[in-house]
Amino acid sequence: MLFGTTKISSSEVAGILAKAESHFFDFKDKRSIPKVEKSASAFANADGGELYVGIGDAKEKDRLSHLFKNEEDANGCVTQIFSLFNAGPEFVTCHFYEMAGRGLAILFTIHKTPFVVRTSANRTFRRQNAQDRELTSAQELTRLELEKGVHSYEDAKVEATPDELKTAETMRLFLENVTPHSDLDDFLKRERLTVDGKLKACALVLYDDNPQSLMPQAAAKVYRYKTLNLEGEREDLEGQPETIEGPAYEVIKKTVARTKQIVESIPILSSSGLVSVKYPEDAIHEVICNAVLHRDYSLNDYVHVRVFDNRIEVESPGKLAGPVTVKNILKQRFARNKKIVRLISKFPSPPNKDVGEGLNTTFKSMQELNLGRPEIVETDSSVIVRLKHEPLASKEELIIDYLKQNGVISNTKARAVCNVQSDSVIRKIFRTMIAAGELEKVPETRGTGTKYRLPVSN
């Protein structure tokens, strides 16, 4: 819990009242604590947010007419909201604001929780845009628990028996190398990898030679798009997407190898001519490894690896689990598939040997090669990591370096050198450089054939 009181001026009050309700922000009247509970539940079960209690909505004539008189008057509301977070009180904080002498408003700052937050009436809500949407069906509630990592599909029963692993080469090699040695039945029993005489999904994904026969989503797809565009279209696709199957260990290994092979075949234009794209190997490995190990296996979708002319995109099915958000992903630790993560680390040369360092390694490796920071985006049903091949040198520096090597440059060449899609961006850079005396137009060139050079001394 965090308490404190801050006196704010009329102008600061006006600033608060001017805020619009959104996916991350709401006002609630103190007269309806059940509605306050709804919003607290909704924010905690989505992406977190800020909730002012005691302030009416924008439709009311006097939005400050029902503020709390003092902290004692607000105690009941505070106690009620914190009671919803008994499983983790650190995920909600509270602060009082004295609204220009009119009374107190409470600001609850609610963080995304690794557990489901329900109201005192045992109802479950989730924030969607500026609405608190109730989840009522068993399917919706199960989906929320899977997304949060309360439960994982790795423990789901699949239609395969333990006997089917007796002929699996992956299982045999694992048992030969794991310490202490044990036979198949003892190992499955010790690790609790069966339920009602059937394998759990995690056992199938890890130890079956072809888990995709029952779980097609356990594969990865690799695409090569010959474009700089934000979205790859069918006409940009080089060849057919490749499907990589096998146990998780092999999917990671083969997907990394194939991605590297594709990337290294891409020529890019530098100041010294055409060179191969170079990404740090461990950055590619860590992003793909994370995508396979931490994905939501309940979703019927593959891990997608898309190689563009200027970046690699790795899309992993499922939202960020537990308390992990895009903002805290480098510091927060949470494994959706705890058994898969733990057991794959027992393989010889495990793909996740540096447990917990995955994306930190990626960021560090990209920085060491003077490339841009990886970009992490969370969609409604997946997490996308983009590794961009964009040198941190300024575009002006890249153009000058090219001119020192090649003498002249056109708009088309400059776009390729700078990894820029828009010719208008390059035209603006050219104008700025000409005005600064760093560039001049080559005489008697015009239109699409216009070329530029370093200034010639008189």
PDB file of N, CA and C in Angstrom, residues 90-184:
ATOM      1  N   GLU A  90       0.764  -5.486  -3.692  1.00  0.00           N
ATOM      2  CA  GLU A  90       1.740  -4.599  -4.334  1.00  0.00           C
ATOM      3  C   GLU A  90       1.301  -4.148  -5.724  1.00  0.00           C
ATOM      4  N   PHE A  91       0.212  -4.734  -6.231  1.00  0.00           N
ATOM      5  CA  PHE A  91      -0.251  -4.378  -7.574  1.00  0.00           C
ATOM      6  C   PHE A  91      -1.246  -3.219  -7.577  1.00  0.00           C
ATOM      7  N   VAL A  92      -1.494  -2.623  -6.395  1.00  0.00           N
ATOM      8  CA  VAL A  92      -2.364  -1.444  -6.339  1.00  0.00           C
ATOM      9  C   VAL A  92      -1.772  -0.443  -5.348  1.00  0.00           C
ATOM     10  N   THR A  93      -1.776   0.825  -5.728  1.00  0.00           N
ATOM     11  CA  THR A  93      -1.354   1.892  -4.820  1.00  0.00           C
ATOM     12  C   THR A  93      -2.451   2.943  -4.762  1.00  0.00           C
ATOM     13  N   CYS A  94      -2.389   3.779  -3.730  1.00  0.00           N
ATOM     14  CA  CYS A  94      -3.464   4.742  -3.502  1.00  0.00           C
ATOM     15  C   CYS A  94      -2.871   6.066  -3.042  1.00  0.00           C
ATOM     16  N   HIS A  95      -3.422   7.158  -3.566  1.00  0.00           N
ATOM     17  CA  HIS A  95      -2.963   8.497  -3.182  1.00  0.00           C
ATOM     18  C   HIS A  95      -4.175   9.426  -3.117  1.00  0.00           C
ATOM     19  N   PHE A  96      -4.172  10.327  -2.119  1.00  0.00           N
ATOM     20  CA  PHE A  96      -5.271  11.285  -1.966  1.00  0.00           C
ATOM     21  C   PHE A  96      -4.877  12.633  -2.563  1.00  0.00           C
ATOM     22  N   TYR A  97      -5.854  13.271  -3.205  1.00  0.00           N
ATOM     23  CA  TYR A  97      -5.653  14.623  -3.728  1.00  0.00           C
ATOM     24  C   TYR A  97      -6.715  15.547  -3.142  1.00  0.00           C
ATOM     25  N   GLU A  98      -6.259  16.624  -2.502  1.00  0.00           N
ATOM     26  CA  GLU A  98      -7.181  17.640  -2.003  1.00  0.00           C
ATOM     27  C   GLU A  98      -7.467  18.594  -3.156  1.00  0.00           C
ATOM     28  N   MET A  99      -8.715  18.562  -3.627  1.00  0.00           N
ATOM     29  CA  MET A  99      -9.080  19.223  -4.883  1.00  0.00           C
ATOM     30  C   MET A  99      -9.429  20.688  -4.664  1.00  0.00           C
ATOM     31  N   ALA A 100      -8.396  21.523  -4.530  1.00  0.00           N
ATOM     32  CA  ALA A 100      -8.570  22.979  -4.409  1.00  0.00           C
ATOM     33  C   ALA A 100      -9.558  23.355  -3.310  1.00  0.00           C
ATOM     34  N   GLY A 101      -9.487  22.623  -2.182  1.00  0.00           N
ATOM     35  CA  GLY A 101     -10.329  22.946  -1.043  1.00  0.00           C
ATOM     36  C   GLY A 101     -11.721  22.365  -1.084  1.00  0.00           C
ATOM     37  N   ARG A 102     -12.073  21.626  -2.156  1.00  0.00           N
ATOM     38  CA  ARG A 102     -13.437  21.075  -2.275  1.00  0.00           C
ATOM     39  C   ARG A 102     -13.597  19.748  -1.538  1.00  0.00           C
ATOM     40  N   GLY A 103     -12.536  19.027  -1.325  1.00  0.00           N
ATOM     41  CA  GLY A 103     -12.613  17.701  -0.733  1.00  0.00           C
ATOM     42  C   GLY A 103     -11.526  16.815  -1.315  1.00  0.00           C
ATOM     43  N   LEU A 104     -11.570  15.509  -0.976  1.00  0.00           N
ATOM     44  CA  LEU A 104     -10.531  14.579  -1.413  1.00  0.00           C
ATOM     45  C   LEU A 104     -11.015  13.666  -2.534  1.00  0.00           C
ATOM     46  N   ALA A 105     -10.146  13.442  -3.502  1.00  0.00           N
ATOM     47  CA  ALA A 105     -10.340  12.389  -4.503  1.00  0.00           C
ATOM     48  C   ALA A 105      -9.250  11.348  -4.266  1.00  0.00           C
ATOM     49  N   ILE A 106      -9.559  10.100  -4.569  1.00  0.00           N
ATOM     50  CA  ILE A 106      -8.562   9.033  -4.436  1.00  0.00           C
ATOM     51  C   ILE A 106      -8.087   8.643  -5.833  1.00  0.00           C
ATOM     52  N   LEU A 107      -6.775   8.542  -5.998  1.00  0.00           N
ATOM     53  CA  LEU A 107      -6.219   7.986  -7.233  1.00  0.00           C
ATOM     54  C   LEU A 107      -5.683   6.594  -6.929  1.00  0.00           C
ATOM     55  N   PHE A 108      -6.338   5.576  -7.500  1.00  0.00           N
ATOM     56  CA  PHE A 108      -5.826   4.211  -7.423  1.00  0.00           C
ATOM     57  C   PHE A 108      -5.003   3.948  -8.685  1.00  0.00           C
ATOM     58  N   THR A 109      -3.754   3.583  -8.509  1.00  0.00           N
ATOM     59  CA  THR A 109      -2.922   3.152  -9.634  1.00  0.00           C
ATOM     60  C   THR A 109      -2.874   1.634  -9.593  1.00  0.00           C
ATOM     61  N   ILE A 110      -3.437   1.026 -10.617  1.00  0.00           N
ATOM     62  CA  ILE A 110      -3.616  -0.426 -10.637  1.00  0.00           C
ATOM     63  C   ILE A 110      -2.726  -1.024 -11.720  1.00  0.00           C
ATOM     64  N   HIS A 111      -1.951  -2.025 -11.339  1.00  0.00           N
ATOM     65  CA  HIS A 111      -1.045  -2.672 -12.280  1.00  0.00           C
ATOM     66  C   HIS A 111      -1.643  -3.988 -12.776  1.00  0.00           C
ATOM     67  N   LYS A 112      -1.213  -4.395 -13.935  1.00  0.00           N
ATOM     68  CA  LYS A 112      -1.592  -5.705 -14.469  1.00  0.00           C
ATOM     69  C   LYS A 112      -1.143  -6.778 -13.479  1.00  0.00           C
ATOM     70  N   THR A 113      -2.043  -7.683 -13.123  1.00  0.00           N
ATOM     71  CA  THR A 113      -1.742  -8.696 -12.107  1.00  0.00           C
ATOM     72  C   THR A 113      -1.488 -10.066 -12.730  1.00  0.00           C
ATOM     73  N   PRO A 114      -0.699 -10.919 -12.040  1.00  0.00           N
ATOM     74  CA  PRO A 114      -0.507 -12.295 -12.506  1.00  0.00           C
ATOM     75  C   PRO A 114      -1.610 -13.224 -12.016  1.00  0.00           C
ATOM     76  N   PHE A 115      -2.626 -12.667 -11.387  1.00  0.00           N
ATOM     77  CA  PHE A 115      -3.775 -13.434 -10.899  1.00  0.00           C
ATOM     78  C   PHE A 115      -5.049 -12.714 -11.330  1.00  0.00           C
ATOM     79  N   VAL A 116      -6.159 -13.435 -11.326  1.00  0.00           N
ATOM     80  CA  VAL A 116      -7.443 -12.855 -11.715  1.00  0.00           C
ATOM     81  C   VAL A 116      -8.014 -12.072 -10.536  1.00  0.00           C
ATOM     82  N   VAL A 117      -8.418 -10.840 -10.789  1.00  0.00           N
ATOM     83  CA  VAL A 117      -9.026  -9.995  -9.751  1.00  0.00           C
ATOM     84  C   VAL A 117     -10.535  -9.967  -9.963  1.00  0.00           C
ATOM     85  N   ARG A 118     -11.266 -10.391  -8.940  1.00  0.00           N
ATOM     86  CA  ARG A 118     -12.730 -10.427  -9.005  1.00  0.00           C
ATOM     87  C   ARG A 118     -13.310  -9.430  -8.004  1.00  0.00           C
ATOM     88  N   THR A 119     -14.527  -8.992  -8.252  1.00  0.00           N
ATOM     89  CA  THR A 119     -15.200  -8.086  -7.317  1.00  0.00           C
ATOM     90  C   THR A 119     -15.661  -8.873  -6.098  1.00  0.00           C
ATOM     91  N   SER A 120     -16.139  -8.167  -5.083  1.00  0.00           N
ATOM     92  CA  SER A 120     -16.629  -8.842  -3.875  1.00  0.00           C
ATOM     93  C   SER A 120     -17.857  -9.687  -4.172  1.00  0.00           C
ATOM     94  N   ALA A 121     -18.516  -9.407  -5.292  1.00  0.00           N
ATOM     95  CA  ALA A 121     -19.668 -10.212  -5.719  1.00  0.00           C
ATOM     96  C   ALA A 121     -19.231 -11.365  -6.620  1.00  0.00           C
ATOM     97  N   ASN A 122     -17.898 -11.613  -6.689  1.00  0.00           N
ATOM     98  CA  ASN A 122     -17.320 -12.706  -7.475  1.00  0.00           C
ATOM     99  C   ASN A 122     -17.570 -12.553  -8.979  1.00  0.00           C
ATOM    100  N   ARG A 123     -17.599 -11.322  -9.439  1.00  0.00           N
ATOM    101  CA  ARG A 123     -17.733 -11.050 -10.874  1.00  0.00           C
ATOM    102  C   ARG A 123     -16.368 -10.622 -11.418  1.00  0.00           C
ATOM    103  N   THR A 124     -16.127 -10.959 -12.676  1.00  0.00           N
ATOM    104  CA  THR A 124     -14.825 -10.695 -13.294  1.00  0.00           C
ATOM    105  C   THR A 124     -14.991  -9.743 -14.466  1.00  0.00           C
ATOM    106  N   PHE A 125     -14.185  -8.702 -14.486  1.00  0.00           N
ATOM    107  CA  PHE A 125     -14.261  -7.699 -15.549  1.00  0.00           C
ATOM    108  C   PHE A 125     -12.896  -7.536 -16.212  1.00  0.00           C
ATOM    109  N   ARG A 126     -12.938  -6.971 -17.418  1.00  0.00           N
ATOM    110  CA  ARG A 126     -11.702  -6.674 -18.141  1.00  0.00           C
ATOM    111  C   ARG A 126     -11.876  -5.375 -18.912  1.00  0.00           C
ATOM    112  N   ARG A 127     -10.858  -4.536 -18.870  1.00  0.00           N
ATOM    113  CA  ARG A 127     -10.923  -3.246 -19.548  1.00  0.00           C
ATOM    114  C   ARG A 127     -10.784  -3.442 -21.049  1.00  0.00           C
ATOM    115  N   GLN A 128     -11.695  -2.831 -21.785  1.00  0.00           N
ATOM    116  CA  GLN A 128     -11.653  -2.875 -23.244  1.00  0.00           C
ATOM    117  C   GLN A 128     -11.988  -1.485 -23.756  1.00  0.00           C
ATOM    118  N   ASN A 129     -10.999  -0.809 -24.299  1.00  0.00           N
ATOM    119  CA  ASN A 129     -11.124   0.600 -24.656  1.00  0.00           C
ATOM    120  C   ASN A 129     -11.497   1.382 -23.386  1.00  0.00           C
ATOM    121  N   ALA A 130     -12.633   2.070 -23.360  1.00  0.00           N
ATOM    122  CA  ALA A 130     -13.006   2.837 -22.163  1.00  0.00           C
ATOM    123  C   ALA A 130     -14.148   2.163 -21.413  1.00  0.00           C
ATOM    124  N   GLN A 131     -14.324   0.856 -21.598  1.00  0.00           N
ATOM    125  CA  GLN A 131     -15.432   0.137 -20.975  1.00  0.00           C
ATOM    126  C   GLN A 131     -14.918  -0.971 -20.061  1.00  0.00           C
ATOM    127  N   ASP A 132     -15.696  -1.262 -19.012  1.00  0.00           N
ATOM    128  CA  ASP A 132     -15.434  -2.400 -18.138  1.00  0.00           C
ATOM    129  C   ASP A 132     -16.337  -3.539 -18.597  1.00  0.00           C
ATOM    130  N   ARG A 133     -15.751  -4.502 -19.303  1.00  0.00           N
ATOM    131  CA  ARG A 133     -16.559  -5.577 -19.882  1.00  0.00           C
ATOM    132  C   ARG A 133     -16.528  -6.795 -18.970  1.00  0.00           C
ATOM    133  N   GLU A 134     -17.723  -7.303 -18.626  1.00  0.00           N
ATOM    134  CA  GLU A 134     -17.783  -8.474 -17.753  1.00  0.00           C
ATOM    135  C   GLU A 134     -17.523  -9.744 -18.548  1.00  0.00           C
ATOM    136  N   LEU A 135     -16.717 -10.624 -17.970  1.00  0.00           N
ATOM    137  CA  LEU A 135     -16.463 -11.940 -18.552  1.00  0.00           C
ATOM    138  C   LEU A 135     -17.378 -12.930 -17.843  1.00  0.00           C
ATOM    139  N   THR A 136     -18.263 -13.548 -18.580  1.00  0.00           N
ATOM    140  CA  THR A 136     -19.268 -14.412 -17.958  1.00  0.00           C
ATOM    141  C   THR A 136     -19.162 -15.872 -18.376  1.00  0.00           C
ATOM    142  N   SER A 137     -18.714 -16.129 -19.588  1.00  0.00           N
ATOM    143  CA  SER A 137     -18.683 -17.513 -20.061  1.00  0.00           C
ATOM    144  C   SER A 137     -17.447 -18.234 -19.528  1.00  0.00           C
ATOM    145  N   ALA A 138     -17.560 -19.549 -19.413  1.00  0.00           N
ATOM    146  CA  ALA A 138     -16.429 -20.362 -18.950  1.00  0.00           C
ATOM    147  C   ALA A 138     -15.240 -20.216 -19.897  1.00  0.00           C
ATOM    148  N   GLN A 139     -15.538 -20.082 -21.183  1.00  0.00           N
ATOM    149  CA  GLN A 139     -14.471 -19.940 -22.176  1.00  0.00           C
ATOM    150  C   GLN A 139     -13.692 -18.636 -21.971  1.00  0.00           C
ATOM    151  N   GLU A 140     -14.412 -17.538 -21.715  1.00  0.00           N
ATOM    152  CA  GLU A 140     -13.751 -16.247 -21.487  1.00  0.00           C
ATOM    153  C   GLU A 140     -12.896 -16.277 -20.224  1.00  0.00           C
ATOM    154  N   LEU A 141     -13.415 -16.886 -19.173  1.00  0.00           N
ATOM    155  CA  LEU A 141     -12.680 -16.938 -17.913  1.00  0.00           C
ATOM    156  C   LEU A 141     -11.443 -17.824 -18.028  1.00  0.00           C
ATOM    157  N   THR A 142     -11.577 -18.937 -18.744  1.00  0.00           N
ATOM    158  CA  THR A 142     -10.426 -19.817 -18.967  1.00  0.00           C
ATOM    159  C   THR A 142      -9.366 -19.110 -19.791  1.00  0.00           C
ATOM    160  N   ARG A 143      -9.803 -18.384 -20.825  1.00  0.00           N
ATOM    161  CA  ARG A 143      -8.866 -17.650 -21.679  1.00  0.00           C
ATOM    162  C   ARG A 143      -8.092 -16.614 -20.861  1.00  0.00           C
ATOM    163  N   LEU A 144      -8.780 -15.920 -19.937  1.00  0.00           N
ATOM    164  CA  LEU A 144      -8.114 -14.935 -19.086  1.00  0.00           C
ATOM    165  C   LEU A 144      -7.055 -15.605 -18.210  1.00  0.00           C
ATOM    166  N   GLU A 145      -7.393 -16.750 -17.628  1.00  0.00           N
ATOM    167  CA  GLU A 145      -6.443 -17.450 -16.764  1.00  0.00           C
ATOM    168  C   GLU A 145      -5.232 -17.935 -17.553  1.00  0.00           C
ATOM    169  N   LEU A 146      -5.459 -18.378 -18.794  1.00  0.00           N
ATOM    170  CA  LEU A 146      -4.341 -18.808 -19.637  1.00  0.00           C
ATOM    171  C   LEU A 146      -3.452 -17.623 -20.006  1.00  0.00           C
ATOM    172  N   GLU A 147      -4.080 -16.501 -20.330  1.00  0.00           N
ATOM    173  CA  GLU A 147      -3.302 -15.309 -20.693  1.00  0.00           C
ATOM    174  C   GLU A 147      -2.455 -14.822 -19.524  1.00  0.00           C
ATOM    175  N   LYS A 148      -3.015 -14.874 -18.328  1.00  0.00           N
ATOM    176  CA  LYS A 148      -2.294 -14.391 -17.150  1.00  0.00           C
ATOM    177  C   LYS A 148      -1.253 -15.389 -16.658  1.00  0.00           C
ATOM    178  N   GLY A 149      -1.333 -16.610 -17.128  1.00  0.00           N
ATOM    179  CA  GLY A 149      -0.405 -17.619 -16.656  1.00  0.00           C
ATOM    180  C   GLY A 149      -0.844 -18.271 -15.364  1.00  0.00           C
ATOM    181  N   VAL A 150      -2.101 -18.023 -14.949  1.00  0.00           N
ATOM    182  CA  VAL A 150      -2.643 -18.706 -13.772  1.00  0.00           C
ATOM    183  C   VAL A 150      -2.647 -20.205 -14.037  1.00  0.00           C
ATOM    184  N   HIS A 151      -3.057 -20.554 -15.229  1.00  0.00           N
ATOM    185  CA  HIS A 151      -2.958 -21.924 -15.721  1.00  0.00           C
ATOM    186  C   HIS A 151      -2.229 -21.877 -17.049  1.00  0.00           C
ATOM    187  N   SER A 152      -1.606 -22.970 -17.410  1.00  0.00           N
ATOM    188  CA  SER A 152      -0.909 -23.044 -18.689  1.00  0.00           C
ATOM    189  C   SER A 152      -1.400 -24.252 -19.467  1.00  0.00           C
ATOM    190  N   TYR A 153      -1.497 -24.079 -20.771  1.00  0.00           N
ATOM    191  CA  TYR A 153      -1.928 -25.186 -21.621  1.00  0.00           C
ATOM    192  C   TYR A 153      -0.908 -26.319 -21.605  1.00  0.00           C
ATOM    193  N   GLU A 154       0.283 -26.064 -21.103  1.00  0.00           N
ATOM    194  CA  GLU A 154       1.282 -27.131 -21.049  1.00  0.00           C
ATOM    195  C   GLU A 154       0.809 -28.291 -20.172  1.00  0.00           C
ATOM    196  N   ASP A 155      -0.127 -28.022 -19.258  1.00  0.00           N
ATOM    197  CA  ASP A 155      -0.645 -29.079 -18.383  1.00  0.00           C
ATOM    198  C   ASP A 155      -1.892 -29.762 -18.934  1.00  0.00           C
ATOM    199  N   ALA A 156      -2.340 -29.339 -20.114  1.00  0.00           N
ATOM    200  CA  ALA A 156      -3.541 -29.936 -20.705  1.00  0.00           C
ATOM    201  C   ALA A 156      -3.266 -31.372 -21.158  1.00  0.00           C
ATOM    202  N   LYS A 157      -4.301 -32.187 -21.094  1.00  0.00           N
ATOM    203  CA  LYS A 157      -4.190 -33.587 -21.533  1.00  0.00           C
ATOM    204  C   LYS A 157      -4.292 -33.662 -23.044  1.00  0.00           C
ATOM    205  N   VAL A 158      -3.387 -34.426 -23.678  1.00  0.00           N
ATOM    206  CA  VAL A 158      -3.456 -34.632 -25.124  1.00  0.00           C
ATOM    207  C   VAL A 158      -3.712 -36.112 -25.399  1.00  0.00           C
ATOM    208  N   GLU A 159      -4.178 -36.384 -26.590  1.00  0.00           N
ATOM    209  CA  GLU A 159      -4.556 -37.761 -26.937  1.00  0.00           C
ATOM    210  C   GLU A 159      -3.341 -38.581 -27.362  1.00  0.00           C
ATOM    211  N   ALA A 160      -2.423 -38.745 -26.428  1.00  0.00           N
ATOM    212  CA  ALA A 160      -1.237 -39.574 -26.659  1.00  0.00           C
ATOM    213  C   ALA A 160      -0.887 -40.265 -25.351  1.00  0.00           C
ATOM    214  N   THR A 161      -0.460 -41.511 -25.428  1.00  0.00           N
ATOM    215  CA  THR A 161      -0.132 -42.273 -24.231  1.00  0.00           C
ATOM    216  C   THR A 161       1.374 -42.267 -23.990  1.00  0.00           C
ATOM    217  N   PRO A 162       1.790 -42.531 -22.766  1.00  0.00           N
ATOM    218  CA  PRO A 162       3.227 -42.608 -22.475  1.00  0.00           C
ATOM    219  C   PRO A 162       3.958 -43.627 -23.342  1.00  0.00           C
ATOM    220  N   ASP A 163       3.272 -44.711 -23.708  1.00  0.00           N
ATOM    221  CA  ASP A 163       3.917 -45.740 -24.536  1.00  0.00           C
ATOM    222  C   ASP A 163       4.403 -45.185 -25.870  1.00  0.00           C
ATOM    223  N   GLU A 164       3.744 -44.145 -26.369  1.00  0.00           N
ATOM    224  CA  GLU A 164       4.128 -43.585 -27.666  1.00  0.00           C
ATOM    225  C   GLU A 164       5.494 -42.917 -27.622  1.00  0.00           C
ATOM    226  N   LEU A 165       5.961 -42.569 -26.427  1.00  0.00           N
ATOM    227  CA  LEU A 165       7.289 -41.963 -26.311  1.00  0.00           C
ATOM    228  C   LEU A 165       8.404 -43.001 -26.267  1.00  0.00           C
ATOM    229  N   LYS A 166       8.039 -44.276 -26.112  1.00  0.00           N
ATOM    230  CA  LYS A 166       9.059 -45.325 -26.016  1.00  0.00           C
ATOM    231  C   LYS A 166       9.858 -45.465 -27.300  1.00  0.00           C
ATOM    232  N   THR A 167       9.247 -45.115 -28.427  1.00  0.00           N
ATOM    233  CA  THR A 167       9.946 -45.227 -29.716  1.00  0.00           C
ATOM    234  C   THR A 167      10.445 -43.873 -30.222  1.00  0.00           C
ATOM    235  N   ALA A 168      10.271 -42.837 -29.429  1.00  0.00           N
ATOM    236  CA  ALA A 168      10.681 -41.495 -29.857  1.00  0.00           C
ATOM    237  C   ALA A 168      12.184 -41.314 -29.652  1.00  0.00           C
ATOM    238  N   GLU A 169      12.884 -40.955 -30.716  1.00  0.00           N
ATOM    239  CA  GLU A 169      14.327 -40.753 -30.645  1.00  0.00           C
ATOM    240  C   GLU A 169      14.677 -39.592 -29.708  1.00  0.00           C
ATOM    241  N   THR A 170      13.861 -38.554 -29.726  1.00  0.00           N
ATOM    242  CA  THR A 170      14.107 -37.397 -28.856  1.00  0.00           C
ATOM    243  C   THR A 170      14.055 -37.804 -27.391  1.00  0.00           C
ATOM    244  N   MET A 171      13.067 -38.626 -27.036  1.00  0.00           N
ATOM    245  CA  MET A 171      12.918 -39.085 -25.663  1.00  0.00           C
ATOM    246  C   MET A 171      14.105 -39.958 -25.268  1.00  0.00           C
ATOM    247  N   ARG A 172      14.526 -40.838 -26.180  1.00  0.00           N
ATOM    248  CA  ARG A 172      15.643 -41.748 -25.885  1.00  0.00           C
ATOM    249  C   ARG A 172      16.935 -40.968 -25.614  1.00  0.00           C
ATOM    250  N   LEU A 173      17.223 -40.002 -26.483  1.00  0.00           N
ATOM    251  CA  LEU A 173      18.449 -39.218 -26.317  1.00  0.00           C
ATOM    252  C   LEU A 173      18.412 -38.392 -25.032  1.00  0.00           C
ATOM    253  N   PHE A 174      17.240 -37.886 -24.705  1.00  0.00           N
ATOM    254  CA  PHE A 174      17.113 -37.099 -23.477  1.00  0.00           C
ATOM    255  C   PHE A 174      17.389 -37.967 -22.259  1.00  0.00           C
ATOM    256  N   LEU A 175      16.763 -39.145 -22.196  1.00  0.00           N
ATOM    257  CA  LEU A 175      16.924 -40.017 -21.034  1.00  0.00           C
ATOM    258  C   LEU A 175      18.362 -40.505 -20.901  1.00  0.00           C
ATOM    259  N   GLU A 176      19.067 -40.650 -22.012  1.00  0.00           N
ATOM    260  CA  GLU A 176      20.467 -41.077 -21.966  1.00  0.00           C
ATOM    261  C   GLU A 176      21.364 -40.010 -21.344  1.00  0.00           C
ATOM    262  N   ASN A 177      20.963 -38.761 -21.489  1.00  0.00           N
ATOM    263  CA  ASN A 177      21.824 -37.662 -21.052  1.00  0.00           C
ATOM    264  C   ASN A 177      21.395 -37.010 -19.743  1.00  0.00           C
ATOM    265  N   VAL A 178      20.144 -37.238 -19.332  1.00  0.00           N
ATOM    266  CA  VAL A 178      19.660 -36.583 -18.118  1.00  0.00           C
ATOM    267  C   VAL A 178      20.249 -37.257 -16.882  1.00  0.00           C
ATOM    268  N   THR A 179      20.508 -36.464 -15.871  1.00  0.00           N
ATOM    269  CA  THR A 179      21.044 -36.981 -14.611  1.00  0.00           C
ATOM    270  C   THR A 179      20.104 -36.576 -13.479  1.00  0.00           C
ATOM    271  N   PRO A 180      19.728 -37.504 -12.588  1.00  0.00           N
ATOM    272  CA  PRO A 180      20.095 -38.926 -12.571  1.00  0.00           C
ATOM    273  C   PRO A 180      19.337 -39.709 -13.637  1.00  0.00           C
ATOM    274  N   HIS A 181      19.956 -40.800 -14.092  1.00  0.00           N
ATOM    275  CA  HIS A 181      19.332 -41.624 -15.118  1.00  0.00           C
ATOM    276  C   HIS A 181      18.075 -42.295 -14.561  1.00  0.00           C
ATOM    277  N   SER A 182      17.086 -42.427 -15.423  1.00  0.00           N
ATOM    278  CA  SER A 182      15.859 -43.124 -15.032  1.00  0.00           C
ATOM    279  C   SER A 182      15.187 -43.652 -16.279  1.00  0.00           C
ATOM    280  N   ASP A 183      14.281 -44.616 -16.082  1.00  0.00           N
ATOM    281  CA  ASP A 183      13.558 -45.108 -17.254  1.00  0.00           C
ATOM    282  C   ASP A 183      12.385 -44.178 -17.540  1.00  0.00           C
ATOM    283  N   LEU A 184      11.713 -44.410 -18.668  1.00  0.00           N
ATOM    284  CA  LEU A 184      10.658 -43.510 -19.130  1.00  0.00           C
ATOM    285  C   LEU A 184       9.540 -43.359 -18.105  1.00  0.00           C
TER     286      LEU A 184
END
